[in-house]
Short mmCIF file of C-alpha atoms in Angstrom, two decimals:
data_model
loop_
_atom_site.label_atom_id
_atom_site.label_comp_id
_atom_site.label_asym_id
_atom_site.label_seq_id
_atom_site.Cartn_x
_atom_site.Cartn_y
_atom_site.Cartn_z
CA UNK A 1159 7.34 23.16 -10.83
CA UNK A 1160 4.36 21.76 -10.97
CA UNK A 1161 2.94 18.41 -9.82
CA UNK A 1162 2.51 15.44 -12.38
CA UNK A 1163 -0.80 13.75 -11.67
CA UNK A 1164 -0.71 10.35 -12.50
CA UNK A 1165 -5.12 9.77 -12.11
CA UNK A 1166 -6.38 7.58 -14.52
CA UNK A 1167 -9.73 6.51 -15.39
CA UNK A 1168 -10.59 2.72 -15.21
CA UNK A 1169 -11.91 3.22 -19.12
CA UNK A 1170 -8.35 4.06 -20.48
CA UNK A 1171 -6.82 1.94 -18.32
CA UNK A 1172 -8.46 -0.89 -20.31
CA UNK A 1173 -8.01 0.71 -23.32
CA UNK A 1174 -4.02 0.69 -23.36
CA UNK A 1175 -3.12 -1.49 -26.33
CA UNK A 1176 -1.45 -5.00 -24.17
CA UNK A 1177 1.75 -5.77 -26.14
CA UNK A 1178 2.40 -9.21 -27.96
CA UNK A 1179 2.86 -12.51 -26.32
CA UNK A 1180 6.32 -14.07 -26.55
CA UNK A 1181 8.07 -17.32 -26.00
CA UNK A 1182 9.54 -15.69 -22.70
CA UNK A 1183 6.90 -12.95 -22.21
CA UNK A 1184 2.94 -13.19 -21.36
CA UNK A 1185 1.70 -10.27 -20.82
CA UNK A 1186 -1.30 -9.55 -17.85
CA UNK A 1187 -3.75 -7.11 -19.45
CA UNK A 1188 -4.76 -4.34 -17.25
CA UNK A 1189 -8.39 -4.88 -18.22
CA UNK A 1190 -7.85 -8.60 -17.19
CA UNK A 1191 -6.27 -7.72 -13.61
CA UNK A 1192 -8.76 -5.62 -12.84
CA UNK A 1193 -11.46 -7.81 -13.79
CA UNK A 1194 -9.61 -10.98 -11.43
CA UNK A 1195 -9.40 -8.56 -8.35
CA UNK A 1196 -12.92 -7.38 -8.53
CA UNK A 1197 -13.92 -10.82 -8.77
CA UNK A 1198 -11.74 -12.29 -6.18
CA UNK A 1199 -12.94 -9.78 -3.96
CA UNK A 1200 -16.38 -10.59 -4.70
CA UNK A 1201 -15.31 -13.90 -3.68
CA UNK A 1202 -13.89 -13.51 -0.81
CA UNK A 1203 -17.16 -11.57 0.60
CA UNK A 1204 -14.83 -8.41 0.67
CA UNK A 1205 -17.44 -5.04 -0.19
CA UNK A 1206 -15.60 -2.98 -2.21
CA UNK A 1207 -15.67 0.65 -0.95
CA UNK A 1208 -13.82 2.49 -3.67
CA UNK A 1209 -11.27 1.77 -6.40
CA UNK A 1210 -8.48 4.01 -7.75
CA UNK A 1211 -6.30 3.85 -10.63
CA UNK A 1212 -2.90 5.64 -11.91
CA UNK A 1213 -0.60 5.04 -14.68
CA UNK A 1214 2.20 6.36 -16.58
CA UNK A 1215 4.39 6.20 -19.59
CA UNK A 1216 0.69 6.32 -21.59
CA UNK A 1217 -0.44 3.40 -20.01
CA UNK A 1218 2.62 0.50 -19.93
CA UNK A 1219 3.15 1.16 -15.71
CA UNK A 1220 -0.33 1.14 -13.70
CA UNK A 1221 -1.34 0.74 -10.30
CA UNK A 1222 -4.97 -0.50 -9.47
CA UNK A 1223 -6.20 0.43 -5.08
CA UNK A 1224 -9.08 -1.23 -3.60
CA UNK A 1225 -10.61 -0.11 -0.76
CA UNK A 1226 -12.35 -2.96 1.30
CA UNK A 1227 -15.42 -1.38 2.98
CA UNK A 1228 -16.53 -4.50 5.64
CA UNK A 1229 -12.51 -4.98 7.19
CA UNK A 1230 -11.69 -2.34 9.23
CA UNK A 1231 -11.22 -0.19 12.50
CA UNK A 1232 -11.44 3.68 13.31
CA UNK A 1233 -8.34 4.82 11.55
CA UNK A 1234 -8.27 2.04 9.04
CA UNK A 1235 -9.32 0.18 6.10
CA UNK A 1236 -8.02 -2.74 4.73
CA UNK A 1237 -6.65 -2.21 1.19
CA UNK A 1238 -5.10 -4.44 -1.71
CA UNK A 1239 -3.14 -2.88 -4.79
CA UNK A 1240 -0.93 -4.12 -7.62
CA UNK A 1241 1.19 -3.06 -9.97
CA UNK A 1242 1.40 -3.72 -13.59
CA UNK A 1243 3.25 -3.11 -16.81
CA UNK A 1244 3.87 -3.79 -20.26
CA UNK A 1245 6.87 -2.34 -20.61
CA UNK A 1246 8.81 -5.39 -19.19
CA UNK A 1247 10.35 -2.92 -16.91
CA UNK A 1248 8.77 -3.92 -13.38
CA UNK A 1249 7.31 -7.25 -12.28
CA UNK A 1250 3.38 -7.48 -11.42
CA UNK A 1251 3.00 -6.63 -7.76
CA UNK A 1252 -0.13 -7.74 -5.37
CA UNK A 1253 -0.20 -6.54 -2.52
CA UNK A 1254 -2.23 -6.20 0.84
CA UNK A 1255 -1.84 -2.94 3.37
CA UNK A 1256 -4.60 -0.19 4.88
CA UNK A 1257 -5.70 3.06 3.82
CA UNK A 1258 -5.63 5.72 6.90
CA UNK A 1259 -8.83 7.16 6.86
CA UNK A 1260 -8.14 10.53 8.05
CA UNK A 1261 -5.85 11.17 5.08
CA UNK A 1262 -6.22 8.73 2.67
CA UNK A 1263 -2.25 7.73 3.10
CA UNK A 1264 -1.32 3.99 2.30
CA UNK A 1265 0.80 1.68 4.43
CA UNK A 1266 1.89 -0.98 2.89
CA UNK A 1267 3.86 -4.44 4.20
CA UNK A 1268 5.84 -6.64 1.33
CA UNK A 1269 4.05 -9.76 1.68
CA UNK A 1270 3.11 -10.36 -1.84
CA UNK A 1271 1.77 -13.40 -4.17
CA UNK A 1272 4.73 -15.41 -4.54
CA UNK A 1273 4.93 -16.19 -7.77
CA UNK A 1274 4.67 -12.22 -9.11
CA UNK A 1275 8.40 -11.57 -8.00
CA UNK A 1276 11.13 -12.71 -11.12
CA UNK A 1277 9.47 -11.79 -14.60
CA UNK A 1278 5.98 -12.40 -16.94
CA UNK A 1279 6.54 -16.30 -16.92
CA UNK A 1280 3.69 -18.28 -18.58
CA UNK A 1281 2.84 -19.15 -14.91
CA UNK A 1282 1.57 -15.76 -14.14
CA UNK A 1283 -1.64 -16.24 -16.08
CA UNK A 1284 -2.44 -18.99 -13.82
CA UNK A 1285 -3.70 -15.81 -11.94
CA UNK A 1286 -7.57 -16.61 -10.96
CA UNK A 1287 -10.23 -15.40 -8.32
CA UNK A 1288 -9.18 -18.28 -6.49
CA UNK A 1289 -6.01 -17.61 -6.22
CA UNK A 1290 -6.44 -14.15 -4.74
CA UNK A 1291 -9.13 -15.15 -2.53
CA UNK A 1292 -6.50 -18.02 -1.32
CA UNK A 1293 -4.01 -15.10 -0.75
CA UNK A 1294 -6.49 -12.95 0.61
CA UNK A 1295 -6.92 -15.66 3.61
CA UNK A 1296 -3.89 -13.58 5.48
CA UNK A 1297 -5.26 -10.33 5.41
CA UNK A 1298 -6.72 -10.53 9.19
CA UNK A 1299 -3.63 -11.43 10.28
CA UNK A 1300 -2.25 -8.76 8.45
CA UNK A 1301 -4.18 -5.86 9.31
CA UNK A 1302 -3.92 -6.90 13.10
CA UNK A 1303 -0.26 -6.45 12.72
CA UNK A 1304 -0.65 -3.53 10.72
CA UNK A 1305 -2.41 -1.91 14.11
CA UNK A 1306 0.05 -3.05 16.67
CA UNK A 1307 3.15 -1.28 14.92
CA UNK A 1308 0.17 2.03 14.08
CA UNK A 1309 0.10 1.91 18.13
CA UNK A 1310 3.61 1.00 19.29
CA UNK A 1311 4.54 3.92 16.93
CA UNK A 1312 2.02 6.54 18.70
CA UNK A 1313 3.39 5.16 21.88
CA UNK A 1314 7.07 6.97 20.61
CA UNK A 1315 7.50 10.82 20.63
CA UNK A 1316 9.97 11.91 19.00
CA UNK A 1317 12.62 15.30 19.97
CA UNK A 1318 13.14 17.72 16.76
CA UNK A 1319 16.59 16.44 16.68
CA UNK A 1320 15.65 12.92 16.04
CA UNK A 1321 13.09 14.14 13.73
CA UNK A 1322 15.70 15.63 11.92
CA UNK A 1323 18.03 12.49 11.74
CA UNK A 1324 15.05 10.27 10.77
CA UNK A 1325 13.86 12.54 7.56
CA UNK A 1326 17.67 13.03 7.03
CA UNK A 1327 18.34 8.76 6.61
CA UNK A 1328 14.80 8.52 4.72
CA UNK A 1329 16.47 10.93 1.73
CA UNK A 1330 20.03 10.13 1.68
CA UNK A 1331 20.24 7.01 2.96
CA UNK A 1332 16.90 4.48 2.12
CA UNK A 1333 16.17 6.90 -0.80
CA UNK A 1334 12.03 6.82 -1.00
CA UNK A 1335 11.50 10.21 -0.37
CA UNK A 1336 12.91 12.80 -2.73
CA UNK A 1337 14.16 15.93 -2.29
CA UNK A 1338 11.37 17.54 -3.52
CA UNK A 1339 9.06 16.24 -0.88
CA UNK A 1340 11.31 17.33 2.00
CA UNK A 1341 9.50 20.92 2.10
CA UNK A 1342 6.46 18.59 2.21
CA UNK A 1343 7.04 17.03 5.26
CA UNK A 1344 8.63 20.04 6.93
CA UNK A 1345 5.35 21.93 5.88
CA UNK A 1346 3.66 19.24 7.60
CA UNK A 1347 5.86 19.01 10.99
CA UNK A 1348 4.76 22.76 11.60
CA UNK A 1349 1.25 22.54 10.94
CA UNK A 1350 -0.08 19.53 9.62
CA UNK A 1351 -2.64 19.06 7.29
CA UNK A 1352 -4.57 16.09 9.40
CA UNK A 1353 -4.65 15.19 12.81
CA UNK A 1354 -2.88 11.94 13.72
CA UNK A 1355 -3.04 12.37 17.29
CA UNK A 1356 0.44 13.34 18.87
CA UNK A 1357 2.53 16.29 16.42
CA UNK A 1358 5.05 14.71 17.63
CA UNK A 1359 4.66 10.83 17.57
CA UNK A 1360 6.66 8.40 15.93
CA UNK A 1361 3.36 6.97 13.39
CA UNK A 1362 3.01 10.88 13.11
CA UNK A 1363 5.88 11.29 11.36
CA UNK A 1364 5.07 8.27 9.11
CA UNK A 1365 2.28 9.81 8.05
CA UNK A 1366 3.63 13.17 7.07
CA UNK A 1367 6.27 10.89 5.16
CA UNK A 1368 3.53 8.96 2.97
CA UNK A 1369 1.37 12.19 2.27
CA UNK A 1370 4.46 13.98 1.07
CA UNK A 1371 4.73 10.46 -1.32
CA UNK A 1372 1.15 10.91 -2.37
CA UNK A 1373 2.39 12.22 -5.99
CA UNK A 1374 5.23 9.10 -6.03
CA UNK A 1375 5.47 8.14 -9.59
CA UNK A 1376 3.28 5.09 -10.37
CA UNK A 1377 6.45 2.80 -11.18
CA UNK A 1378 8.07 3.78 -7.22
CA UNK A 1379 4.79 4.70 -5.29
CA UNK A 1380 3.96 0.36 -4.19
CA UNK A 1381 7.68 -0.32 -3.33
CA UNK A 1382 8.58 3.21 -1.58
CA UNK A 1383 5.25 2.41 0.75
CA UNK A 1384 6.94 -0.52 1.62
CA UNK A 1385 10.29 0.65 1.89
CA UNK A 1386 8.76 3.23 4.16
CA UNK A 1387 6.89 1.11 6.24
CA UNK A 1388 9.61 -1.15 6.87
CA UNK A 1389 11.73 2.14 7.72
CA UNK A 1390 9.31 2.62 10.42
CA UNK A 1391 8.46 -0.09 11.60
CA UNK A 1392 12.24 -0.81 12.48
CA UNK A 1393 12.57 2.43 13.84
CA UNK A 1394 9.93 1.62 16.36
CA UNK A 1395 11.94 -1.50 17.43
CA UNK A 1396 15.06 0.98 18.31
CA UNK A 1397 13.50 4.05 19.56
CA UNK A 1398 12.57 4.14 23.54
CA UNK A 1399 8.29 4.45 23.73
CA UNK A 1400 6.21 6.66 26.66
CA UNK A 1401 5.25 4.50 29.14
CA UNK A 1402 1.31 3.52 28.50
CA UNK A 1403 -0.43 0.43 27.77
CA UNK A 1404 -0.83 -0.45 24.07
CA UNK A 1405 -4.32 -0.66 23.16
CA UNK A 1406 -5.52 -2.40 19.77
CA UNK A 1407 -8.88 -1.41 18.41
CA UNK A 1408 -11.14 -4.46 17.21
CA UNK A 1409 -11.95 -5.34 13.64
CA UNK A 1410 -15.25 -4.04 11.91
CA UNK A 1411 -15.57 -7.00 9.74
CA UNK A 1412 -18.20 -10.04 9.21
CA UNK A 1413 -15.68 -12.81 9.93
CA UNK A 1414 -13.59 -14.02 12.55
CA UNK A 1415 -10.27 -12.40 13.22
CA UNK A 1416 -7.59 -14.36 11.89
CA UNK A 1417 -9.75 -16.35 9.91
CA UNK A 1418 -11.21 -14.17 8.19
CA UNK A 1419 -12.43 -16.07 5.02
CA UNK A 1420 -12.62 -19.36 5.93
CA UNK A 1421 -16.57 -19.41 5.23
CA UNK A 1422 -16.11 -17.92 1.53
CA UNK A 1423 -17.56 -19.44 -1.30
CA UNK A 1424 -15.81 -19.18 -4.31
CA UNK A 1425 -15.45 -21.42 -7.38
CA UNK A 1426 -12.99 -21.68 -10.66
#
């Protein structure tokens, strides 16, 4: 069967007629989230590297990636995506995670804007470029965390039984990989596609999971990235690691670690 791609230009993206305001329901316009991220990036002194779009259902679901050029490591770059529809179907997502380089996977941790999480209350269009640069103050902190569990999971090889057991609980029991993509990540396991350091490492694994989810439909693909990582991430904490010293690359980025936007200028 053949592979749905989900790739959408920026242009149509915009284009997709935004449904009618009601008492209960006030709708985000694609065109209009896009425009407040590029802007709160701006901002925030984040340089944009590249920006991806999907969508679905002829434009009601749609995901929007950034790729932040200046906030990074080796393997790494920082990322922010959302999610957004006018369907009323799923709630706007905004989220901050990394982009493997190697690969072009996504990790993604569920520490969202707040406020995003019930339904399209009036108080969602108090969305600004403030407001995201504000939320955007955590992402230091974030991506350092985001490389201690990338290198307490290559510090964890894995035997082919546990491999089994692992991809086994990701299908039947947590449910964000299909079927489907079970050949994927076999495929992978015997000769994979990019080189993530140790075949058989723990954050190996991972990432043989996420490129097997690279086709996720654009409704599932932000919450089974975090559903993943979270999957992971708690394995690490059970599994038993080799014995070597964890090492954590430094930041590439203008600003101080952990602070990372304090000297931003922004304005409403």
């Amino acid at each position: 069967m053949k592979t749905e791609i989900y790739t959408t230009l920026k242009r149509d993206l915009i284009s997709t007629p935004v449904p009618e305001q009601t008492k209960t329901y006030k709708p985000v316009s694609h065109g209009q989230l896009i425009d407040l991220t590029l802007e709160g990036l701006q901002k925030a002194g984040l340089t944009l590297s590249k920006e991806t779009y999907s969508s679905a259902s002829h434009g009601q679901v749609a995901n929007g990636n950034y790729i932040i050029g200046n906030v990074d490591d080796d393997e790494m770059h920082l990322m922010i995506s959302w999610r957004n529809s006018y369907n009323k179907t799923l709630p706007l997502m905004f989220l901050l995670g990394a982009m493997v380089k190697v690969c072009g996977n996504g990790m993604m941790k569920s520490q969202e804007l707040g406020y995003f999480k019930q339904k399209h209350w009036g108080a969602i269009q108090t969305l600004t470029p403030h407001a995201i640069v504000e939320y955007l103050k955590g992402a230091g902190e974030m991506f350092m965390q985001l490389q201690k569990e990338r290198e307490e999971m290559k510090q964890i090889e894995l035997t082919k039984r546990v491999q089994a057991e692992i991809i086994g609980r990701m299908c039947i029991e947590e449910q964000f990989i299909q079927s489907t993509q079970l050949n994927i990540v076999k495929r992978e396991l015997a000769r994979p596609t990019h080189d993530y350091g140790d075949q058989n490492s723990l954050w190996s694994l991972y990432q043989y999971t996420t490129f097997a989810m690279r086709e996720d439909h654009p409704s599932l693909r932000l919450q089974n990235h975090i559903d993943a990582h979270k999957f992971f991430t708690n394995e690490a904490g059970t599994l038993i690691p080799k014995v070597a010293p964890l090492m954590f690359p430094k930041i590439k980025s203008p600003y101080v670690q952990l602070s990372i936007f304090e000297d931003a200028q922004y304005a409403e």
